[in-house]
Coordinates of C-alpha atoms in Angstrom, one line a residue:
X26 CA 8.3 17.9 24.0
X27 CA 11.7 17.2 21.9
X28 CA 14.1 15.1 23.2
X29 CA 17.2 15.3 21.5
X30 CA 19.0 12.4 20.3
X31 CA 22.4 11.3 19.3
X32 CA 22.3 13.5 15.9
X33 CA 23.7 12.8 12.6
X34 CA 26.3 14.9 11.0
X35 CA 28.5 14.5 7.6
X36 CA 30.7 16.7 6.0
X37 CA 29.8 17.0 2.2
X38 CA 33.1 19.4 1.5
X39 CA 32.0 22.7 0.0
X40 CA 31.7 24.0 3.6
X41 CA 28.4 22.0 3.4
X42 CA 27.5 19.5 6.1
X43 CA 24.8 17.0 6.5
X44 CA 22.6 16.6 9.5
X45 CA 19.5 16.0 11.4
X46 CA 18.2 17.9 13.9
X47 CA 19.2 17.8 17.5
X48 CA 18.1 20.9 19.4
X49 CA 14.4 22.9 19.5
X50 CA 16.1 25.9 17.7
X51 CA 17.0 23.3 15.0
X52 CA 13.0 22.5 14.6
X53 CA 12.3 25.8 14.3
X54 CA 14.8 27.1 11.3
X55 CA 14.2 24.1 9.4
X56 CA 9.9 24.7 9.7
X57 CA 11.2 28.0 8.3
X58 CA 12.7 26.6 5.6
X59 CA 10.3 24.3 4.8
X60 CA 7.8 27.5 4.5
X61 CA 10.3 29.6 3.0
X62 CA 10.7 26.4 -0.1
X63 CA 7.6 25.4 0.1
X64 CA 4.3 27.4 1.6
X65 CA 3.8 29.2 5.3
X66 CA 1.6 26.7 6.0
X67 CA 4.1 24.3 6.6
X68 CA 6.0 26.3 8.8
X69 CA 3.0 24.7 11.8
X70 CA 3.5 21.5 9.9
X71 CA 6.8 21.1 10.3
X72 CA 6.9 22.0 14.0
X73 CA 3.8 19.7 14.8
X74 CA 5.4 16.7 13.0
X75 CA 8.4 16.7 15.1
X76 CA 7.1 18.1 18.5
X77 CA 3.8 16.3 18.5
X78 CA 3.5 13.2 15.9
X79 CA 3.5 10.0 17.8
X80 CA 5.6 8.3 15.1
X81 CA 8.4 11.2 14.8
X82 CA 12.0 10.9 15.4
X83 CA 14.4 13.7 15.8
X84 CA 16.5 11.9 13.8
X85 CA 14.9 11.2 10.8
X86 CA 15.0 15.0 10.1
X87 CA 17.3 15.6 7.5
X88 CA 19.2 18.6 6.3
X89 CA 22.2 20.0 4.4
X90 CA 23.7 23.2 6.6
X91 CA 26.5 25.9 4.8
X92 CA 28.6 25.9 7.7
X93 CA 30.4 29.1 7.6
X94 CA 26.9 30.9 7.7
X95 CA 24.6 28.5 9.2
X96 CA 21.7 28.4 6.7
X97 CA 19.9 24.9 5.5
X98 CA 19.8 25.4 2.0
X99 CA 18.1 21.5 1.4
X100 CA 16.3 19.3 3.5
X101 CA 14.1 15.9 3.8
X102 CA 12.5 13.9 6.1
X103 CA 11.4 10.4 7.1
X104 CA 8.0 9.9 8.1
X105 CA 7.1 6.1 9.1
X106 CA 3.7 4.7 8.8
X107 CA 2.2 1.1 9.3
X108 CA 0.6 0.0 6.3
X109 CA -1.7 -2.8 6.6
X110 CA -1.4 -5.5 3.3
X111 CA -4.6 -8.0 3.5
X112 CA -3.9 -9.2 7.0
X113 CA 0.0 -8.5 7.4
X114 CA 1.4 -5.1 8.6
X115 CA 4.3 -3.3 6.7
X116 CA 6.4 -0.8 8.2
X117 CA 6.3 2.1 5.2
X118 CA 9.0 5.2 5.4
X119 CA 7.5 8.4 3.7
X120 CA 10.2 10.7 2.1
X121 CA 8.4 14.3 2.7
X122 CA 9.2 17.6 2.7
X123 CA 11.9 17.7 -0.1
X124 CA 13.6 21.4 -1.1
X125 CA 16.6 22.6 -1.6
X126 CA 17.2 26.6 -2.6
X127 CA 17.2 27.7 -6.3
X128 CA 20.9 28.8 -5.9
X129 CA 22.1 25.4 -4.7
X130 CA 20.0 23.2 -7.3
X131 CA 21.8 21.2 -9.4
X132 CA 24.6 20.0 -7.0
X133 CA 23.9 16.6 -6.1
X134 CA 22.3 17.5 -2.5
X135 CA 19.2 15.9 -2.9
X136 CA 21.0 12.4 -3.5
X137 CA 23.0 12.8 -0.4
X138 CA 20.1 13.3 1.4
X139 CA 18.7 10.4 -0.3
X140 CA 21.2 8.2 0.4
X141 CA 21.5 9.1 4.1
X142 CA 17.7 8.6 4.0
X143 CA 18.0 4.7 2.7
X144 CA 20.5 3.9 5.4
X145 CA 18.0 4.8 7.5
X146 CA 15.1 3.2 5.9
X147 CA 17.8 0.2 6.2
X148 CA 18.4 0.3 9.8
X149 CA 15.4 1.0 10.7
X150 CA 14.4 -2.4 8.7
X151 CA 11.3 -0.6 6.8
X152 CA 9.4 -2.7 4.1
X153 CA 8.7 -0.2 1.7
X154 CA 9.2 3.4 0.9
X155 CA 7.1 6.3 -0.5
X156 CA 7.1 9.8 -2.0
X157 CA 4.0 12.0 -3.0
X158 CA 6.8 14.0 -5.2
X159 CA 6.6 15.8 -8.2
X160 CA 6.6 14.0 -11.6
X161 CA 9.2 11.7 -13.1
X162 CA 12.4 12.9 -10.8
X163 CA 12.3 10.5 -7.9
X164 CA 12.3 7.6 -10.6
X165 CA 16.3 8.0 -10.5
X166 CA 16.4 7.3 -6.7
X167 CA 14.4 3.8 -7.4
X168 CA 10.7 4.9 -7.6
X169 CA 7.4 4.5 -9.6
X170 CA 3.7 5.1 -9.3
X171 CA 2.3 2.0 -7.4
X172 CA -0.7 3.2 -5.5
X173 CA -3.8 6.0 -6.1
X174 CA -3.1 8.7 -4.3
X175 CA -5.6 12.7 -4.6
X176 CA -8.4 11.2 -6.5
X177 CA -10.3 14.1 -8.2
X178 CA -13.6 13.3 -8.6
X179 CA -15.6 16.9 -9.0
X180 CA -19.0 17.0 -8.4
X181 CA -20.8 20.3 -8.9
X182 CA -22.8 21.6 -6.3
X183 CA -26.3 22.8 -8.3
X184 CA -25.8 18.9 -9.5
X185 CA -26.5 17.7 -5.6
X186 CA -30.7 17.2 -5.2
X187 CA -32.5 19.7 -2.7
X188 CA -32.3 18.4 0.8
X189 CA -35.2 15.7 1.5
X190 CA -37.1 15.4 4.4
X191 CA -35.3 12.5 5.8
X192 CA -31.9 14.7 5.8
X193 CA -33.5 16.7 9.2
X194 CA -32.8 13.5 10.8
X195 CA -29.0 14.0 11.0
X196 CA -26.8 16.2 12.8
X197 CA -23.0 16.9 12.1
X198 CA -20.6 18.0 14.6
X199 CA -16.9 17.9 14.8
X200 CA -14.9 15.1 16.6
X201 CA -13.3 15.4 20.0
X202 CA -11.0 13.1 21.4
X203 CA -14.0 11.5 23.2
X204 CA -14.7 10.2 19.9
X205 CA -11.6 8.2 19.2
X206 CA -12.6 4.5 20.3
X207 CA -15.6 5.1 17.8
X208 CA -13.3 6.3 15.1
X209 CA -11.0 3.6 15.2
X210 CA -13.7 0.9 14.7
X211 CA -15.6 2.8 11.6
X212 CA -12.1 3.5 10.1
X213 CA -11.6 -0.4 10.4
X214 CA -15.2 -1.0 9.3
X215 CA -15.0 1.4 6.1
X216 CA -11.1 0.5 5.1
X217 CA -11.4 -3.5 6.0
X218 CA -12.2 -4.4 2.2
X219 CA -9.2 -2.1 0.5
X220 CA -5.9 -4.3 -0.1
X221 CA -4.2 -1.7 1.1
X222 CA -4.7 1.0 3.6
X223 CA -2.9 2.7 6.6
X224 CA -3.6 1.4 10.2
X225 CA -4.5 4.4 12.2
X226 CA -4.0 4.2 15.5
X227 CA -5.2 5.8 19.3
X228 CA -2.3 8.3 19.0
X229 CA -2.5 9.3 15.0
X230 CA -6.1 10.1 15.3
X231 CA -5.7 12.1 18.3
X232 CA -3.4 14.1 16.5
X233 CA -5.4 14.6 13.7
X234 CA -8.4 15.5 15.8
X235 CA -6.4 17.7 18.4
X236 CA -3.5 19.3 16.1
X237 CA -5.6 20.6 13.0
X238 CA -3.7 23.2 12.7
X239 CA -0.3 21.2 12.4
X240 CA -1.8 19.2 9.7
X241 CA -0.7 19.5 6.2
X242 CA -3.8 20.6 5.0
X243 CA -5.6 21.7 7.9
X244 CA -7.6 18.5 8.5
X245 CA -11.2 18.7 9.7
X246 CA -12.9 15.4 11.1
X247 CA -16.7 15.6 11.3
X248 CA -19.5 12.8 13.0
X249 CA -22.6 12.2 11.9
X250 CA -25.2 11.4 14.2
X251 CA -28.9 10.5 13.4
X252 CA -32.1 12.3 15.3
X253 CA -31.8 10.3 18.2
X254 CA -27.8 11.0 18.7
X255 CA -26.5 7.5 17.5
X256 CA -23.2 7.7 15.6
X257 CA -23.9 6.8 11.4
X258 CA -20.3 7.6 10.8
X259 CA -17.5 10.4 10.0
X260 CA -15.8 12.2 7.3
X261 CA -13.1 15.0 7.2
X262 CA -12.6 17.7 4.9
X263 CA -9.1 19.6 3.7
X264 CA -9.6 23.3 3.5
X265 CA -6.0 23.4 1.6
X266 CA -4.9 21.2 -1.1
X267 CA -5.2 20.8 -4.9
X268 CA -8.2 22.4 -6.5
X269 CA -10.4 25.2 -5.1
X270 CA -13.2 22.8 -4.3
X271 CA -14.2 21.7 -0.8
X272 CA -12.2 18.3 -0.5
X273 CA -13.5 15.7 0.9
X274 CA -10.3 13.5 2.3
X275 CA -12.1 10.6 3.9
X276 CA -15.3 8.9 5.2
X277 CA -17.2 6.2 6.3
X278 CA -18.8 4.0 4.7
X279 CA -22.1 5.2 5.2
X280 CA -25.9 3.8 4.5
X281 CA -27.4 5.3 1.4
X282 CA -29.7 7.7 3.0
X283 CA -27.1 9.3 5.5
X284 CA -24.6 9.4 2.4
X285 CA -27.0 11.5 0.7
X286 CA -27.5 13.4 3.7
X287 CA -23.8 14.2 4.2
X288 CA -23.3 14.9 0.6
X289 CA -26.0 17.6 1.0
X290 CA -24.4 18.8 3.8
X291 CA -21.1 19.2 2.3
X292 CA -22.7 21.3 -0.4
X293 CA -24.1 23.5 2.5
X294 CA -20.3 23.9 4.0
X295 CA -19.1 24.7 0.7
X296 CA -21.6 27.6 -0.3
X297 CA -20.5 28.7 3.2
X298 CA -17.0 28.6 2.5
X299 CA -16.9 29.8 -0.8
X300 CA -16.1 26.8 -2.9
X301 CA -17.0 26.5 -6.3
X302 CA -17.1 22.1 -6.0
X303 CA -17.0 19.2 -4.4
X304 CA -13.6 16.9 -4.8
X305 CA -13.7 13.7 -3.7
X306 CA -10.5 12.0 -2.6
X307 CA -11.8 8.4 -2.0
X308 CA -11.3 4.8 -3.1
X309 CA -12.8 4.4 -6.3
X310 CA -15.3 2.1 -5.0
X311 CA -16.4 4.2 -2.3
X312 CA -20.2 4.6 -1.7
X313 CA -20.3 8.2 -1.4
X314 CA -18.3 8.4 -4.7
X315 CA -20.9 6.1 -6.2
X316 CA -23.9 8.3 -5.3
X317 CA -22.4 11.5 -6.1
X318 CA -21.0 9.5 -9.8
X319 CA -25.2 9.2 -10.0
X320 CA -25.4 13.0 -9.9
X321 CA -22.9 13.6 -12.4
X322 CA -19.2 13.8 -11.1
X323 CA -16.7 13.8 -12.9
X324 CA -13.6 12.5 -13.0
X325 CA -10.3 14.5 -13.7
X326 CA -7.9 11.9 -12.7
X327 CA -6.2 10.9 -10.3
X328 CA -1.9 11.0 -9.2
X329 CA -0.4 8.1 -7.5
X330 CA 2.2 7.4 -4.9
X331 CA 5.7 7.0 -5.9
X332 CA 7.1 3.7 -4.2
X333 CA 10.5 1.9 -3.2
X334 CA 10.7 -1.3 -2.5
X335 CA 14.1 -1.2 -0.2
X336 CA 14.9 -4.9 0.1
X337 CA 12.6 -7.2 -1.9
X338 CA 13.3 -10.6 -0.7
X339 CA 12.9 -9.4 2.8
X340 CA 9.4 -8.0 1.9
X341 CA 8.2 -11.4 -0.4
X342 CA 9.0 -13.1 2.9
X343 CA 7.2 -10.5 5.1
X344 CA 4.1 -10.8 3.2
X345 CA 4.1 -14.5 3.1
X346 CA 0.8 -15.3 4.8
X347 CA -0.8 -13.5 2.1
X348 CA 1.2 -15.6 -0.6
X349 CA 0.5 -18.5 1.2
X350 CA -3.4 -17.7 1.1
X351 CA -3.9 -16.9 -2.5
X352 CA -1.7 -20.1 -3.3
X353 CA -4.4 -22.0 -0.8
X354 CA -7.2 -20.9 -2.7
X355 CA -5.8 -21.2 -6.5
X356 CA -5.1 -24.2 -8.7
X357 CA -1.7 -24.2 -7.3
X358 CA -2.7 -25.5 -3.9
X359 CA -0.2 -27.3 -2.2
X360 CA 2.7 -25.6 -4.3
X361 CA 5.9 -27.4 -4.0
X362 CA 8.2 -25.8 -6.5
X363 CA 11.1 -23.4 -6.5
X364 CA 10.3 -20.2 -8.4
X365 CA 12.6 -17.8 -9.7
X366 CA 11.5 -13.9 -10.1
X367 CA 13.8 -12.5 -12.6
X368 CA 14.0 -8.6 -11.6
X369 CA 17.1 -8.4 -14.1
X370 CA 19.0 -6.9 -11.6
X371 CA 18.5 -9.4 -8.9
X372 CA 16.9 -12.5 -8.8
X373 CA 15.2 -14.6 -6.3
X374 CA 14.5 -18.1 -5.8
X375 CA 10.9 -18.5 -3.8
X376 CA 11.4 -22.1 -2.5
X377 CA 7.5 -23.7 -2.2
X378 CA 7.0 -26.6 0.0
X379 CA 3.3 -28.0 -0.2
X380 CA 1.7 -24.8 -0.6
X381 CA 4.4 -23.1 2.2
X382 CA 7.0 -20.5 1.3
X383 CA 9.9 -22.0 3.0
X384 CA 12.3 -19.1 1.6
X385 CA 13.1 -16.7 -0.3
X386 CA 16.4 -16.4 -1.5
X387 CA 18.6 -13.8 -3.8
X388 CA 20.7 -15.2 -6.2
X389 CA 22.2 -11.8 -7.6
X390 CA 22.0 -11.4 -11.0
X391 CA 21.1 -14.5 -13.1
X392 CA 19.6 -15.3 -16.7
X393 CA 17.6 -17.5 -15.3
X394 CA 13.9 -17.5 -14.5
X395 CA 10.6 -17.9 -16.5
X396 CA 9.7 -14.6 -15.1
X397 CA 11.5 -11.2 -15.7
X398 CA 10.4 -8.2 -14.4
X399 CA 12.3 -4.6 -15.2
X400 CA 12.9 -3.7 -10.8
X401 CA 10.5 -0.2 -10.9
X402 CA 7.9 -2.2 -12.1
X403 CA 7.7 -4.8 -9.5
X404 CA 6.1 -2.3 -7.3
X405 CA 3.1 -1.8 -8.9
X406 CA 2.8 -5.5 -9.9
X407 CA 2.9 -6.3 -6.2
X408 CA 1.1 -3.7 -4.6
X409 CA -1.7 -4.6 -6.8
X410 CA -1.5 -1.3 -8.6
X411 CA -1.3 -2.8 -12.0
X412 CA -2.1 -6.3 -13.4
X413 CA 0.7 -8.2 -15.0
X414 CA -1.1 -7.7 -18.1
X415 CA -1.3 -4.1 -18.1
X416 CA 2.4 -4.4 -17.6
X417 CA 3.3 -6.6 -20.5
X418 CA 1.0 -4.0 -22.6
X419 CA 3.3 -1.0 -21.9
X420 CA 6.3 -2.8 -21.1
X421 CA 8.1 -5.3 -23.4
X422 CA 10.9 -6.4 -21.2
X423 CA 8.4 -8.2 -18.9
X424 CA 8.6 -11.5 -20.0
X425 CA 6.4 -14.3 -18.3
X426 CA 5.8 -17.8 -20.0
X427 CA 4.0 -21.3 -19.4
X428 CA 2.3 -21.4 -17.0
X429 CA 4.5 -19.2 -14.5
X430 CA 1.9 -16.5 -16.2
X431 CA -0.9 -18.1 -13.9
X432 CA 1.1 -18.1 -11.4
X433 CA 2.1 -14.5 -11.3
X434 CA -1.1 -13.5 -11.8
X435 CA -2.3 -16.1 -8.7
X436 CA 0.5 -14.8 -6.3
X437 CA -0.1 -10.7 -7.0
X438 CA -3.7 -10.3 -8.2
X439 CA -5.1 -6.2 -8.7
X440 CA -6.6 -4.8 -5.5
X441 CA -8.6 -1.6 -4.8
X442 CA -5.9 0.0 -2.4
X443 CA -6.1 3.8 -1.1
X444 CA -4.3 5.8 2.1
X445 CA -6.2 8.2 4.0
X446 CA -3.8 10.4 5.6
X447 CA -1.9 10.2 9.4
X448 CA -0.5 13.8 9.5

């Protein structure tokens, strides 16, 4: 149940106000909103995130009121998440559920919400920030693509083989909260060799399993079970998002046989459903991708997640032991060396002491540094996203020389990175 906090309010002049919620009846005119702006379906949504999401906070509800009538005419929220980097865990806030009404476009409310949203992304001492958000307009508030995100693979369903003998042997059921302890250690199984992916835990995927219908997308979590009622694994399908296709949000990481199997039976659920296709939104190097990329899916691209790095000297140093580890295992072993990243802007000094990163220090804006990276594009750089060669391609204003290029490339290598979804 809600538990109000102590609430947030700003005047914004205009007889507009800023606030977050504080009171039930708040939750429920702001879900109204948000369907109103958006779709009904988040009208469920909304409410479920607040009332029911073990990592929601009253306060990181944001809206702007008209005070003389009462109406929200704009709102946003802040959704945390644990993100897991190699072996270190960053605390990630999600800017969701952005809308403001046609009539009061145009008028700057969107960047006050913003900005009340980084003071709290600043208190709350979060590592990074993301935004699914619609092309090119959230690059003014300080972010870029840095991560895969809705992978559309289509595969079409009189391209999947007749089922085989060998598919009697397995048995699909949906999960119950019985099924959690086994959840969590296939999830950790199937996402331990992505560079990046979301650490789900006890509470997230009961929500998922028990609150479908407060999910954005109405999120369905199936096992699969072989003839003798051992578990081979799980997936979950979307029946709402991009595409009219059956979507297929996440899976295990299953043996070839059962992924044929569940690929066979996913063609069955979506003849029964009416869907014209399979989409696949999975890491590229997923096994199930691979097989159904054997029977002729295709790919029609993918988006990516829009990301902020808040405070990145704070972040270098939170992600040390990974720096620390590539260092170990590179030609640069036992580093001892200061090294200056050059973000134009801002630049830090990454003191190196036999292979250790002692500090990392800003030293404002400087001329100096061997490397010199435009801030947006550090993201991706660091997240793995894009190598620093890709960057250079595109990007003139990165500048890396001597061997500071080996370096770079040593400290943020590419990585296969994808988030399956907590809500």
């Amino acid at each position: 149940m809600f538990t109000s906090v102590s609430d947030h309010a700003r005047p914004l002049g205009h007889d507009l106000i800023l606030k977050s919620i504080h009171s039930e009846q708040d939750i429920d005119r702001l879900a109204a909103f948000n369907a109103h702006i958006h779709d009904e379906r988040l009208l469920p949504m909304t409410q479920g995130l607040i009332r029911l999401h073990p990592n929601s906070r009253p306060e990181y509800w944001l809206f702007v009121e008209e005070v003389s009538t009462g109406r929200i005419i704009s709102s946003l929220c802040l959704i945390p998440w644990h993100w897991r980097y190699e072996e270190v865990v960053l605390h990630a806030g999600e800017m969701g559920i952005v809308g403001t009404l046609a009539e009061y476009r145009h008028r700057g409310l969107i960047r006050a919400l913003v900005a009340r949203f980084k003071e709290l992304l600043h208190e709350g001492q979060f590592d990074l920030s993301m935004i699914e958000g619609i092309p090119y307009f959230y690059r003014q508030f300080g972010y870029e693509y840095a991560l895969p995100l809705e992978a559309q693979w289509r595969l079409q369903l009189h391209c999947i083989p007749p089922a085989s003998e060998a598919d009697k042997s397995y048995r699909f059921r949906p999960a119950t909260e019985a099924d959690i302890p086994d959840l969590m250690r296939l999830y950790e199984e199937s996402t331990r060799d992505l560079g990046i992916a979301m650490v789900r835990t006890a509470p997230i995927w009961a929500y998922l399993v028990n609150h479908v219908s407060h999910t954005a997308n109405l999120h369905e979590t199936w096992m699969v079970e072989d003839a003798s009622g051992a578990l081979e694994g799980w997936f979950a399908t979307d029946q709402m998002g991009f595409g009219e296709g059956l979507i297929v949000a996440e899976s295990a990481q299953f043996k070839i046989e059962a992924a044929g199997a569940v690929l066979r039976e996913l063609k069955r659920m979506a003849l029964e459903r009416g869907k014209p296709d399979i989409r696949l939104n999975l890491p590229e190097d997923h096994l199930l991708l691979q097989l159904a990329r054997q029977w002729h899916a295709h790919d029609q691209g993918t988006y990516a997640w829009q990301i902020h790095l808040p405070d990145v000297g704070r972040l270098l140093t939170r992600i040390a032991p990974v720096l620390e580890r590539r260092i170990a295992h590179s030609p640069f072993a036992g580093l001892t060396q200061t090294f200056t990243l050059n973000l134009y802007r801002e630049a830090y000094n990454l003191h190196w002491q036999n292979g250790k990163l002692q500090q990392v220090e800003s030293i404002g804006f400087s001329e100096e540094g061997a490397v010199r990276i435009p801030p947006l594009l550090f993201a991706p750089l660091l997240l793995g996203y894009r190598s620093l060669d890709e960057l250079r391609h595109f990007a003139p204003d990165v500048s890396v020389w001597g061997e500071a290029k080996l370096l770079v490339k040593t400290l943020f290598p590419q990585m296969t990175s994808f988030l399956y979804t907590q809500y």
